[in-house]
Coordinates of C-alpha atoms and ligand atoms in Angstrom, one line a residue:
M20 CA 21.2 13.4 5.9
D21 CA 17.8 14.8 8.6
R22 CA 18.5 14.3 11.4
F23 CA 16.5 11.5 13.0
T24 CA 18.1 8.8 10.4
H25 CA 17.6 5.5 12.2
Y26 CA 14.7 3.7 13.4
D27 CA 15.0 2.8 16.4
L28 CA 14.8 -0.5 15.9
Q29 CA 16.8 -1.9 18.9
R30 CA 14.8 -0.7 22.3
Q31 CA 17.8 0.5 24.2
D32 CA 18.1 3.0 21.5
A33 CA 14.7 4.4 22.3
N34 CA 14.0 5.5 25.5
L35 CA 10.9 4.1 27.0
S36 CA 11.2 4.3 30.1
Q37 CA 9.3 7.6 29.4
V38 CA 5.6 8.4 29.3
F39 CA 4.9 8.8 25.5
D40 CA 1.5 11.1 24.9
V41 CA 0.6 8.2 22.5
A42 CA 0.6 4.8 22.3
V43 CA 0.2 3.5 18.8
I44 CA -0.8 0.1 18.2
G45 CA -0.3 -0.7 14.4
A46 CA 1.9 1.0 11.6
G47 CA -0.2 0.2 9.3
S48 CA -1.9 2.8 6.8
T49 CA -4.0 4.0 9.6
G50 CA -1.3 3.9 12.5
A51 CA 0.9 5.9 10.2
G52 CA -1.3 8.5 9.9
I53 CA -1.9 8.7 13.3
A54 CA 1.9 8.8 14.0
L55 CA 3.0 11.1 12.0
D56 CA -0.9 14.0 13.2
A57 CA 0.7 13.0 16.5
A58 CA 3.8 13.3 16.2
S59 CA 3.3 17.1 14.3
R60 CA 1.6 18.1 16.7
G61 CA 3.8 18.7 19.9
L62 CA 3.5 15.2 21.4
S63 CA 5.9 12.8 22.0
V64 CA 4.6 9.5 19.6
V65 CA 5.7 5.7 19.6
L66 CA 4.1 3.7 16.9
I67 CA 4.1 0.1 17.4
D68 CA 3.4 -3.5 14.9
R69 CA 4.4 -6.7 15.7
G70 CA 5.3 -6.7 12.0
D71 CA 6.8 -4.5 9.9
V72 CA 5.9 -1.5 8.5
A73 CA 2.6 -1.9 6.4
S74 CA 3.5 -6.4 7.0
A75 CA -1.4 -6.5 7.0
T76 CA -3.7 -5.4 4.7
S77 CA -1.6 -1.6 3.7
S78 CA 0.7 -3.3 2.0
S79 CA -2.1 -6.5 0.1
S80 CA -4.4 -3.2 -1.5
S81 CA -5.6 -2.0 -5.3
R82 CA -3.0 0.0 -4.5
L83 CA -5.2 2.9 -5.2
I84 CA -5.9 6.2 -4.5
H85 CA -9.2 6.6 -5.9
G86 CA -13.1 7.6 -4.7
G87 CA -14.1 4.3 -5.4
L88 CA -17.4 4.1 -8.2
R89 CA -18.5 1.5 -6.7
Y90 CA -19.5 4.1 -3.4
L91 CA -20.8 6.4 -5.7
E92 CA -23.2 3.8 -7.6
S93 CA -24.4 2.4 -4.5
G94 CA -25.7 6.0 -3.2
E95 CA -22.6 6.8 -0.7
V96 CA -21.6 9.9 -1.7
T97 CA -19.8 12.0 0.8
L98 CA -17.9 8.9 1.0
V99 CA -16.9 9.3 -2.2
A100 CA -16.4 12.9 -2.0
E101 CA -14.4 12.5 1.2
A102 CA -12.0 10.3 -0.2
L103 CA -11.8 12.6 -3.5
R104 CA -11.0 15.6 -1.5
E105 CA -8.7 13.1 -0.1
R106 CA -7.3 11.5 -3.1
S107 CA -6.2 15.4 -3.8
I108 CA -3.7 16.0 -0.9
L109 CA -2.1 13.1 -1.1
Q110 CA -1.3 14.3 -4.8
K111 CA -0.1 16.9 -2.9
I112 CA 2.0 15.8 -0.3
A113 CA 3.0 11.7 -1.8
P114 CA 3.1 13.4 -5.8
H115 CA 6.1 10.6 -6.5
L116 CA 3.6 8.4 -4.7
V117 CA 0.3 9.1 -5.7
R118 CA 0.3 9.5 -8.9
P119 CA -2.2 9.6 -11.9
L120 CA -4.0 7.0 -14.2
G121 CA -6.6 7.2 -16.6
F122 CA -8.6 3.8 -16.0
T123 CA -10.6 2.2 -19.0
I124 CA -14.0 0.5 -18.8
P125 CA -15.3 -1.0 -22.0
I126 CA -19.0 -1.0 -23.1
V127 CA -19.7 -4.8 -23.6
S128 CA -23.1 -5.6 -24.1
R129 CA -25.1 -8.3 -26.6
S130 CA -27.3 -5.5 -27.4
R131 CA -26.8 -1.1 -29.3
Y132 CA -29.3 -0.7 -27.5
F133 CA -27.9 -2.6 -24.0
A134 CA -24.5 -1.1 -24.6
F135 CA -26.5 1.9 -25.3
A136 CA -28.1 2.5 -22.0
K137 CA -25.1 1.7 -20.2
R138 CA -22.9 3.9 -21.7
H139 CA -25.3 6.2 -20.2
L140 CA -26.0 5.9 -17.0
Y141 CA -21.6 5.6 -17.1
S142 CA -21.4 9.2 -17.5
A143 CA -24.1 10.0 -15.5
T144 CA -21.8 7.9 -12.2
L145 CA -18.7 9.2 -13.9
W146 CA -20.0 13.3 -14.1
G147 CA -20.8 12.9 -10.6
Y148 CA -17.6 11.4 -9.9
D149 CA -16.0 15.3 -12.3
L150 CA -17.5 16.7 -9.9
A151 CA -17.3 15.6 -7.0
G152 CA -13.3 15.8 -7.5
S153 CA -14.2 19.0 -9.4
L154 CA -12.4 21.9 -7.7
R155 CA -10.0 19.7 -7.3
S156 CA -8.3 17.3 -10.6
A157 CA -8.0 19.8 -13.8
K158 CA -9.2 16.4 -15.1
A159 CA -13.0 15.0 -16.1
H160 CA -13.5 11.4 -18.2
S161 CA -14.7 11.4 -21.7
V162 CA -15.4 9.1 -24.4
L163 CA -14.1 6.3 -25.9
S164 CA -14.6 4.6 -29.3
T165 CA -14.3 1.1 -30.2
K166 CA -11.2 1.7 -31.4
E167 CA -9.3 3.4 -28.5
V168 CA -10.9 1.2 -26.3
V169 CA -8.9 -1.2 -27.8
R170 CA -6.0 1.5 -28.5
N171 CA -6.1 1.1 -23.9
L172 CA -7.0 -2.2 -24.0
P173 CA -4.9 -4.3 -27.0
L174 CA -6.6 -8.0 -25.8
I175 CA -9.9 -6.8 -25.2
R176 CA -12.7 -9.1 -27.1
Q177 CA -14.3 -7.0 -29.9
E178 CA -16.9 -9.1 -30.2
K179 CA -19.6 -7.6 -28.1
L180 CA -17.4 -4.2 -27.4
H181 CA -19.2 -0.7 -28.1
G182 CA -16.6 1.8 -27.1
G183 CA -16.4 2.6 -23.3
L184 CA -14.4 6.1 -20.9
L185 CA -12.0 6.8 -20.0
Y186 CA -12.2 8.5 -16.3
P187 CA -8.7 10.0 -14.4
D188 CA -7.3 8.3 -10.9
S189 CA -4.3 7.7 -8.8
L190 CA -2.4 5.0 -8.0
T191 CA -0.7 3.6 -5.4
D192 CA 2.6 2.1 -3.0
D193 CA 0.5 1.4 -1.0
A194 CA 3.4 -0.2 1.2
R195 CA 5.9 2.3 0.9
L196 CA 2.8 5.1 1.0
T197 CA 2.8 4.5 4.5
N198 CA 6.2 3.6 5.2
S199 CA 6.9 7.2 4.3
T200 CA 4.2 8.3 6.0
V201 CA 6.2 6.5 9.1
L202 CA 9.1 7.9 7.9
T203 CA 8.2 11.6 8.2
A204 CA 6.8 11.3 11.6
H205 CA 9.9 9.7 12.2
R206 CA 12.8 11.7 10.9
A207 CA 11.2 15.0 10.5
Y208 CA 8.9 14.5 14.4
G209 CA 10.8 12.2 15.8
A210 CA 8.2 9.3 16.6
R211 CA 9.4 5.8 17.9
V212 CA 8.8 3.3 15.9
L213 CA 9.5 -0.7 16.9
T214 CA 8.5 -2.9 14.6
Y215 CA 7.6 -6.8 15.2
S216 CA 6.9 -6.2 18.6
E217 CA 3.8 -7.4 19.3
V218 CA 1.2 -6.1 22.3
T219 CA 0.6 -9.0 24.3
E220 CA -1.0 -7.3 27.6
V221 CA -2.3 -4.1 28.4
K222 CA -2.4 -2.7 32.4
D223 CA -3.3 0.6 33.1
K224 CA -2.8 2.6 35.9
A225 CA -3.7 5.8 37.3
G226 CA -4.0 7.6 32.9
T227 CA -1.3 5.3 32.4
V228 CA -1.7 2.8 29.9
G229 CA 2.0 0.3 30.5
L230 CA 1.7 -2.0 26.8
T231 CA 3.1 -5.2 27.5
L232 CA 5.9 -6.0 24.0
R233 CA 7.2 -9.1 23.1
S234 CA 9.6 -8.9 20.7
T235 CA 8.2 -11.7 17.1
L236 CA 12.3 -10.7 15.9
G237 CA 15.5 -12.6 16.7
K238 CA 16.3 -13.0 20.6
P239 CA 13.3 -13.5 22.5
E240 CA 12.6 -10.6 25.2
T241 CA 9.0 -8.5 25.8
F242 CA 9.4 -5.0 27.1
E243 CA 7.2 -2.2 28.6
V244 CA 5.9 1.0 27.0
K245 CA 3.6 3.1 28.4
A246 CA 1.5 6.0 26.9
K247 CA -1.0 8.1 29.1
A248 CA -3.5 8.0 26.0
V249 CA -3.8 5.2 23.0
A250 CA -4.5 4.9 19.7
V251 CA -5.7 1.2 18.8
A252 CA -5.8 1.5 14.9
A253 CA -4.9 -2.7 14.9
G254 CA -6.7 -3.3 10.9
V255 CA -8.5 -7.0 10.6
G256 CA -5.9 -7.9 14.4
N257 CA -8.5 -5.5 16.4
Q258 CA -11.4 -7.9 17.3
L259 CA -7.4 -9.9 19.4
L260 CA -7.2 -6.6 20.6
S261 CA -9.4 -5.2 22.3
P262 CA -10.5 -7.8 24.2
L263 CA -7.2 -6.6 26.5
F264 CA -8.8 -3.7 27.2
K265 CA -10.6 -2.2 30.2
S266 CA -13.1 -1.0 28.1
Q267 CA -14.1 -2.2 24.2
P268 CA -14.6 -0.2 20.9
N269 CA -18.8 0.3 19.8
F270 CA -18.0 -1.3 16.8
D271 CA -17.3 -5.4 15.3
I272 CA -15.0 -6.3 13.2
L273 CA -15.9 -8.5 10.1
P274 CA -12.4 -9.2 8.2
A275 CA -13.2 -10.1 4.1
K276 CA -10.6 -11.3 1.4
G277 CA -9.5 -10.4 -1.4
I278 CA -6.8 -11.9 -3.3
H279 CA -4.7 -10.2 -6.6
L280 CA -3.1 -11.7 -9.0
S281 CA 0.1 -10.9 -11.6
V282 CA 1.3 -12.1 -15.4
P283 CA 3.7 -10.9 -17.2
R284 CA 3.2 -7.7 -19.0
E285 CA 2.9 -8.8 -22.7
K286 CA 0.4 -12.0 -21.1
L287 CA -1.9 -9.1 -20.5
P288 CA -0.8 -5.7 -22.6
L289 CA -2.4 -2.9 -21.2
N290 CA -1.9 0.7 -22.2
S291 CA -4.4 2.5 -19.4
A292 CA -5.4 0.4 -16.7
A293 CA -9.3 -0.4 -16.6
A294 CA -12.7 -1.1 -14.3
I295 CA -14.1 -4.4 -16.4
D296 CA -18.0 -5.4 -15.5
V297 CA -17.1 -9.4 -16.1
P298 CA -20.6 -9.9 -17.8
S299 CA -21.9 -13.8 -16.4
D300 CA -20.9 -11.3 -12.7
K301 CA -21.9 -8.5 -11.1
R302 CA -18.4 -8.2 -9.8
R303 CA -15.9 -5.1 -10.9
V304 CA -12.5 -6.9 -11.5
F305 CA -9.4 -3.4 -11.7
V306 CA -6.5 -4.1 -14.1
V307 CA -3.6 -2.5 -14.0
P308 CA 0.0 -2.3 -15.8
W309 CA 2.5 -2.0 -13.6
G310 CA 6.0 -2.0 -14.7
R311 CA 6.7 -5.1 -16.3
Y312 CA 3.6 -6.8 -15.1
S313 CA 0.0 -6.6 -15.3
Y314 CA -2.2 -7.2 -11.9
F315 CA -5.6 -7.7 -11.4
G316 CA -8.5 -8.3 -8.9
T317 CA -9.7 -8.3 -6.8
T318 CA -11.9 -10.1 -5.0
D319 CA -14.6 -9.9 -2.2
T320 CA -15.3 -12.9 0.4
R321 CA -16.0 -13.6 3.7
Y322 CA -12.5 -14.7 5.8
D323 CA -12.9 -16.7 9.3
G324 CA -8.9 -18.5 8.6
D325 CA -5.3 -17.2 10.5
L326 CA -6.3 -12.8 10.4
A327 CA -2.4 -13.0 9.9
S328 CA -1.6 -14.1 6.5
P329 CA -5.1 -15.0 5.0
D330 CA -4.6 -17.9 1.3
I331 CA -4.4 -17.6 -1.3
T332 CA -6.9 -20.5 -2.6
S333 CA -7.7 -23.1 -6.0
E334 CA -11.2 -21.0 -5.7
D335 CA -9.5 -17.3 -5.5
V336 CA -7.1 -17.5 -8.3
A337 CA -10.5 -20.1 -10.3
Y338 CA -12.8 -16.6 -10.1
L339 CA -10.5 -14.1 -11.0
L340 CA -8.9 -16.6 -13.9
E341 CA -12.9 -16.5 -15.5
G342 CA -14.1 -13.4 -15.0
L343 CA -10.5 -12.4 -16.7
N344 CA -10.7 -14.8 -19.7
E345 CA -13.7 -14.2 -20.8
V346 CA -13.4 -10.3 -21.5
F347 CA -10.3 -10.6 -22.4
E348 CA -8.7 -12.8 -25.6
A349 CA -5.8 -13.8 -23.6
D350 CA -6.4 -17.7 -22.7
L351 CA -4.6 -17.0 -19.1
A352 CA -3.6 -19.8 -17.3
P353 CA -2.7 -21.0 -13.6
A354 CA 0.6 -21.2 -14.8
D355 CA 0.7 -17.7 -16.3
I356 CA 0.9 -16.5 -13.1
T357 CA 3.8 -14.9 -11.5
G358 CA 2.5 -13.6 -8.6
G359 CA 0.2 -11.8 -6.1
W360 CA -1.0 -11.5 -2.8
S361 CA -3.8 -11.6 -0.3
G362 CA -5.2 -9.3 1.9
L363 CA -8.3 -8.1 4.8
R364 CA -10.4 -5.3 5.0
P365 CA -10.8 -4.9 8.4
L366 CA -14.9 -3.7 8.1
V367 CA -16.1 -2.0 10.4
M368 CA -19.0 -4.6 10.7
E369 CA -23.0 -3.0 11.3
R370 CA -25.7 -4.4 13.2
G371 CA -28.2 -7.5 11.5
T372 CA -25.3 -7.6 8.2
D373 CA -22.5 -9.7 7.5
N374 CA -22.2 -9.6 4.3
P375 CA -19.1 -8.2 2.8
E376 CA -20.9 -7.1 -0.7
E377 CA -22.8 -4.8 1.8
V378 CA -21.3 -3.8 4.9
S379 CA -20.5 -0.3 4.1
R380 CA -16.1 0.8 3.7
K381 CA -16.9 4.2 6.5
H382 CA -14.3 3.7 8.9
A383 CA -15.0 3.6 13.4
I384 CA -13.7 5.4 16.0
S385 CA -15.0 5.0 19.5
V386 CA -13.4 6.0 22.6
R387 CA -13.0 4.5 26.0
N388 CA -11.2 6.4 28.4
N389 CA -8.1 7.3 27.4
V390 CA -7.9 4.9 24.8
V391 CA -8.9 5.4 21.0
F392 CA -10.1 2.7 19.5
V393 CA -10.2 2.8 14.8
A394 CA -10.9 0.3 12.4
G395 CA -12.4 0.0 8.3
G396 CA -12.1 2.7 5.6
K397 CA -10.2 2.7 2.7
L398 CA -6.2 3.4 2.1
T399 CA -7.1 6.3 0.3
T400 CA -8.9 8.1 3.6
Y401 CA -5.8 7.0 6.5
R402 CA -5.1 10.6 6.6
A403 CA -8.1 12.4 7.5
M404 CA -8.9 9.1 9.9
A405 CA -6.6 9.3 11.6
T406 CA -7.0 13.2 11.6
Q407 CA -10.3 13.0 13.6
V408 CA -8.2 10.1 16.3
T409 CA -5.0 13.1 16.9
D410 CA -8.2 15.3 17.7
A411 CA -10.1 12.6 20.7
L412 CA -6.4 12.2 22.0
C413 CA -5.4 15.1 22.1
E414 CA -9.4 16.0 24.1
I415 CA -7.3 13.8 26.3
L416 CA -4.4 14.9 27.1
G417 CA -6.4 18.9 27.0
V418 CA -3.6 19.5 25.0
K419 CA -4.3 22.3 22.0
A420 CA -3.3 21.8 18.7
K421 CA -4.4 22.0 15.4
S422 CA -4.0 19.3 12.4
Q423 CA -0.8 19.7 10.1
T424 CA -1.2 16.6 7.5
K425 CA -2.6 18.1 5.0
R426 CA -0.5 20.6 3.7
L427 CA 2.5 18.5 5.4
S428 CA 4.7 16.8 2.2
L429 CA 5.5 13.2 2.8
I430 CA 9.7 12.8 2.5
G431 CA 10.5 12.0 -1.3
S432 CA 7.6 15.2 -2.3
Y433 CA 9.0 17.7 -5.2
L434 CA 7.2 19.7 -6.3
P435 CA 7.1 20.1 -10.5
H436 CA 9.0 21.6 -10.8
Q437 CA 11.5 20.6 -9.2
E438 CA 11.9 17.5 -11.6
S439 CA 14.3 18.2 -13.7
E440 CA 16.8 19.2 -11.3
L441 CA 16.8 16.3 -9.5
R442 CA 17.3 14.1 -13.2
R443 CA 20.7 15.8 -14.0
N444 CA 21.1 15.7 -10.4
I445 CA 21.0 11.3 -10.5
D446 CA 22.9 11.2 -13.7
R447 CA 25.5 13.5 -12.0
L448 CA 25.2 10.5 -9.4
L449 CA 25.6 7.5 -10.9
A450 CA 28.1 8.2 -14.6
Q451 CA 30.3 8.3 -11.9
A452 CA 29.1 4.9 -12.2
T453 CA 28.0 3.7 -15.7
S454 CA 28.9 5.8 -19.5
S455 CA 25.4 3.9 -20.9
T456 CA 22.8 6.9 -20.7
T457 CA 20.2 4.0 -21.4
E458 CA 21.4 2.5 -18.2
R459 CA 21.3 5.7 -16.6
I460 CA 18.2 7.1 -17.4
R461 CA 16.6 3.8 -17.3
L462 CA 18.0 3.6 -13.6
G463 CA 17.5 7.2 -12.5
E464 CA 13.8 6.5 -13.4
H465 CA 13.1 4.1 -11.1
L466 CA 15.3 5.5 -8.6
I467 CA 12.2 8.9 -8.5
A468 CA 8.8 6.4 -9.9
R469 CA 10.6 5.4 -5.9
Y470 CA 12.2 6.8 -3.4
G471 CA 11.3 10.9 -5.3
A472 CA 13.7 13.4 -4.1
E473 CA 15.7 11.0 -1.9
A474 CA 16.8 8.9 -4.6
P475 CA 19.8 11.3 -5.2
K476 CA 20.7 9.9 -1.8
V477 CA 20.2 6.4 -2.5
A478 CA 22.3 7.0 -5.9
E479 CA 25.3 8.0 -3.3
V480 CA 25.2 4.1 -2.6
I481 CA 24.6 2.4 -5.3
V482 CA 27.0 3.6 -6.7
N483 CA 29.4 3.0 -4.4
S484 CA 28.3 -1.1 -5.0
W485 CA 28.8 -0.4 -8.2
N486 CA 31.0 -2.7 -8.7
L487 CA 29.7 -6.2 -6.7
H488 CA 26.2 -6.0 -9.3
S489 CA 26.2 -9.3 -11.0
P490 CA 24.6 -9.2 -15.3
D491 CA 20.8 -10.3 -13.7
L492 CA 21.1 -7.8 -11.1
L493 CA 21.1 -4.7 -13.2
E494 CA 19.6 -6.5 -16.1
A495 CA 16.4 -7.3 -14.0
D496 CA 16.1 -3.8 -12.9
E497 CA 13.8 -4.2 -9.6
I498 CA 16.8 -3.6 -6.9
Y499 CA 21.2 -2.9 -6.4
L500 CA 22.6 -3.4 -3.7
G501 CA 23.0 0.1 -2.7
E502 CA 18.9 0.2 -2.3
I503 CA 19.4 -3.0 0.1
Q504 CA 22.0 -1.0 1.8
Y505 CA 19.6 2.4 1.9
M506 CA 16.3 -0.5 3.2
T507 CA 17.6 -1.3 6.1
K508 CA 19.4 1.7 7.0
F509 CA 16.9 4.6 6.7
E510 CA 14.0 2.2 5.7
G511 CA 13.6 0.4 8.4
A512 CA 14.0 -2.5 6.2
R513 CA 14.6 -5.9 8.7
T514 CA 14.1 -8.9 7.1
V515 CA 14.4 -10.6 3.5
S516 CA 10.2 -10.8 3.0
D517 CA 10.6 -6.2 4.3
L518 CA 13.1 -5.6 1.3
F519 CA 11.3 -8.0 -0.7
L520 CA 7.3 -7.3 -0.4
R521 CA 7.1 -4.2 0.4
R522 CA 10.0 -1.6 -0.2
S523 CA 10.8 -2.7 -3.6
R524 CA 7.1 -4.5 -4.5
I525 CA 8.9 -7.4 -7.2
A526 CA 8.3 -10.4 -4.2
T527 CA 4.1 -9.9 -4.8
L528 CA 4.4 -9.5 -8.7
D529 CA 7.5 -12.3 -9.3
M530 CA 8.3 -14.7 -6.2
D531 CA 10.5 -16.7 -8.2
L532 CA 12.6 -13.7 -9.9
A533 CA 12.5 -12.5 -6.0
V534 CA 13.9 -15.2 -4.9
S535 CA 16.8 -15.1 -7.6
L536 CA 17.6 -12.0 -6.6
A537 CA 17.3 -12.4 -3.8
K538 CA 19.8 -14.5 -3.6
A539 CA 22.0 -13.1 -5.9
S540 CA 22.2 -10.4 -3.3
K541 CA 23.0 -12.4 -0.6
K542 CA 26.2 -10.9 1.3
E543 CA 25.0 -7.2 0.7
I544 CA 21.5 -8.5 2.3
M545 CA 23.5 -10.3 5.2
R546 CA 25.6 -8.2 5.6
S547 CA 22.7 -5.0 6.2
L548 CA 20.6 -7.5 7.9
S549 CA 23.3 -8.8 10.5
I550 CA 22.1 -12.2 9.6
N551 CA 24.4 -15.7 8.6
E552 CA 24.1 -18.0 5.8
A553 CA 20.7 -20.5 7.7
E554 CA 19.1 -16.7 8.6
F555 CA 19.0 -15.7 4.6
N556 CA 17.7 -19.2 4.3
L557 CA 14.7 -19.4 6.5
Q558 CA 13.7 -16.1 6.4
V559 CA 13.9 -16.3 1.7
D560 CA 11.5 -19.6 2.8
Q561 CA 9.3 -18.1 4.4
M562 CA 8.8 -14.7 2.1
V563 CA 8.1 -17.7 -0.7
K564 CA 5.7 -19.5 1.5
A565 CA 3.8 -17.5 3.4
P566 CA 0.7 -17.4 2.3
S567 CA -0.4 -14.5 1.6
T568 CA 1.6 -14.3 -1.3
K569 CA 1.6 -18.1 -2.1
V570 CA -0.6 -18.6 -5.2
P571 CA -1.1 -22.4 -5.7
K572 CA -0.5 -22.9 -9.6
Ligands
LIG222 C1 -8.2 -7.1 -0.9 C2 -8.1 -5.2 -0.2 C3 -8.0 -4.1 -1.4 C4 -8.4 -3.1 -0.9 N1 -8.1 -2.2 -1.9 C5 -7.8 -0.6 -1.8 C6 -7.6 0.9 -2.9 O1 -7.0 0.4 -3.8 N2 -7.7 1.9 -2.5 C7 -8.3 2.0 -0.1 O2 -8.0 3.3 -1.0 N3 -8.4 1.5 -0.2 C8 -8.3 0.0 -0.3 N4 -8.8 -1.4 0.0 C9 -8.9 -1.3 2.3 C10 -7.3 -0.2 2.8 O3 -6.3 -2.0 2.6 C11 -7.3 -0.7 4.2 O4 -8.7 0.4 4.4 C12 -6.6 -0.2 5.1 O5 -4.6 -1.0 4.2 C13 -6.4 -0.3 6.4 O6 -4.9 -0.2 7.0 P1 -4.7 -0.3 8.6 O7 -3.7 1.1 9.3 O8 -6.1 0.4 8.9 O9 -4.2 -1.6 8.8 P2 -3.9 -3.0 8.9 O10 -3.5 -2.6 7.5 O11 -4.3 -4.1 8.6 O12 -2.9 -3.1 9.6 C14 -2.5 -2.9 11.4 C15 -2.1 -3.4 11.7 O13 -1.9 -3.1 13.0 C16 -0.5 -4.3 13.8 N5 -1.4 -5.0 14.4 C17 -1.9 -6.1 15.0 N6 -2.4 -6.1 16.4 C18 -1.1 -5.8 16.7 C19 -0.2 -6.1 17.8 N7 -1.4 -7.3 19.0 N8 0.2 -5.6 18.2 C20 1.4 -4.9 17.3 N9 0.2 -5.0 16.4 C21 -0.8 -5.0 15.8 C22 -0.9 -5.4 12.1 O14 0.8 -6.4 11.9 C23 -0.8 -4.4 11.3 O15 0.7 -3.9 10.5 C24 -7.5 -2.4 0.0 C25 -8.6 -3.9 0.5 C26 -8.1 -5.0 0.2 C27 -8.2 -6.0 1.1

C-alpha cells in the first residue's frame, strides 16, 4: 500500500493544530483539483467538505468529458477548445476513468431538403469540433447511413430519419474521478481530507484564516482549522458561504437544475451514446449506455429550492420522457424508470441576464486578500480551473512553484501496454475464489473499470470474503463485499450513500436493486462503517428518500 492509506476521517487523527498553507472548502471536482495542484506544488493542504467527496454537483453531471457541441454552436470557441484540450489531458492522466465513447446524432426531419441542410450544419460544427481537438485525438467524426444509425440506436423512429453523424467524445464516472483526484492529493502528497465537516464561521486574524467546522456525521462537535490562504470552491454553496468572509467575491451564482433518469438497457437498447435534438423543443438530450442501464438527460431550469438536495419533479420526468418518446419507439413511462439524479449547475451570474440558457458556462475567480473564490466552469475543465486558483494561492503565499497536474497520473491510472498484465494478475488472484472463467472475466472487467491499476488490491480483499457472498450479490455484479471494505478503508466512504451512490453508482441507476444489495451486505456494511442496525436502517432510508435521487412515480 502507499504511504498514505487512510483519509484523516477523525479530527484527532489529523494534526489540525498546525497552520496549513492552504485550506480548500468544497471537495467537488474543483476543490479536489485545487487540493491536488496545491499539494503537489509542496504546499500543506487541508480539504474540507460538509458531506462526502463529490456529494453535490460533481456526482450529478451527465458524466461527459467533452467540449460541448452546444457551446460551439453558440460561438464559444475558446471555451470548447479549452475543454477539448482538457479532455485529452484527462484521457492521459486518468485513462481508466475517462474513456472514449462515440455519440450518434440522428438527422430527423420532415423533408429531405431540411435533412440535407441539417446534416451540413452539423457536419460544419463537427469539423470545428474535430479541429479544436484535432491535434489531440486520432479520431474524427463520420457520416452514418440510416441503417448505421438504426444499428447504433435500435429503437430510433425511422419515419423521418435521414441518416446521421458519429463523433468521438469521452465518458467518465464523475464521482470516482473526483475521488481519485482527492486520493492522489492525500496518498501521494499528504493532503488532509475532512469530510462531513461544515464550515460555519470564518475568523480572519493577522494573515491567518480560522475556519470553524461543525461535524455533520456522528457525534456533534465543532473544531477549528487554520490556514494562511483559503480557496472557496463550494459550488452553489458559495452563495451561503461567501457572506461569512470579510470581503465578497465579484460574482454571484445562479443555480440551474438538471436531472437524469435511467431505465434498464433492454427498455432503451443502445449501441452508442447519442446526442438527440428533440423535434418539438430546441433542447438537446444525451442518451448514454451504462452497463445494464441506459440513462438520459438533462434539463436546465432555474432553481430556488433547497440547495443541499434539489428534487426531481413529475414535470421534470414528463418533460424528459416526452422528448425521448418523440425520438425513440420505446414508449417509456414513469414506471420504467429505475433510477435518477438531480444536480445544480453553479453558473456564474452575468449582469443583465438570469436565464440559465443564456448564462455562460465559463468559470470565475475572485481574489480577496488571502481568499480565492472560484465557481462555474465544467467538470471537464476542473484541472485547468484548479491550476489558475493555485497560481493565485501561490502568489498570496509568495511561493514560486509551477503546476504539475498536466502530467500527474491519478491513482488507478495505467498505460495501455500494462493492461494485459493487469488482467493476468487479477485473474490469478480471482482463481483462488472461483474456478469459473466466465465469472473471473466478468469480475475482472468490473474491477478494472472501477479501480484501474488498483484493481488487484481490491481483488485480494474480495477473495478473502468470497464465501460470504449471497447468490444475489454475485449475480448482480455491482458491488462485492470486499469492495465495501476497500471503499471504507481506502476510499473514504463513511455512509451507505457514499457506498451506493458515489463509490459504486448503482443507486443512481436502480435504487431498488441498490437497497436489496445493501440489505444483502448488511453485516459487512455495519462492520466496515462501525454502525449498528438502527443506524444502518436510517442510512438506507436517507439514501432512498433523498430528493435528489427520489424519482416520482
Ligand atoms: C445536470 C448537470 C449536468 C452536467 N454535465 C456535465 C458534463 O457532462 N460534463 C461537464 O464537464 N460538466 C457537467 N456539468 C457541470 C459540472 O458537474 C460542474 O461544473 C462541477 O461538478 C462543479 O463542481 P464544483 O466542485 O465546483 O461544485 P460541487 O461539486 O457542488 O462541489 C462543491 C462542494 O462544496 C461543499 N460545500 C458547500 N458549502 C460548504 C460548507 N459550508 N462547508 C464545507 N463544504 C461545503 C459541497 O458539499 C460540495 O461537495 C453538469 C452539471 C449539471 C448540474
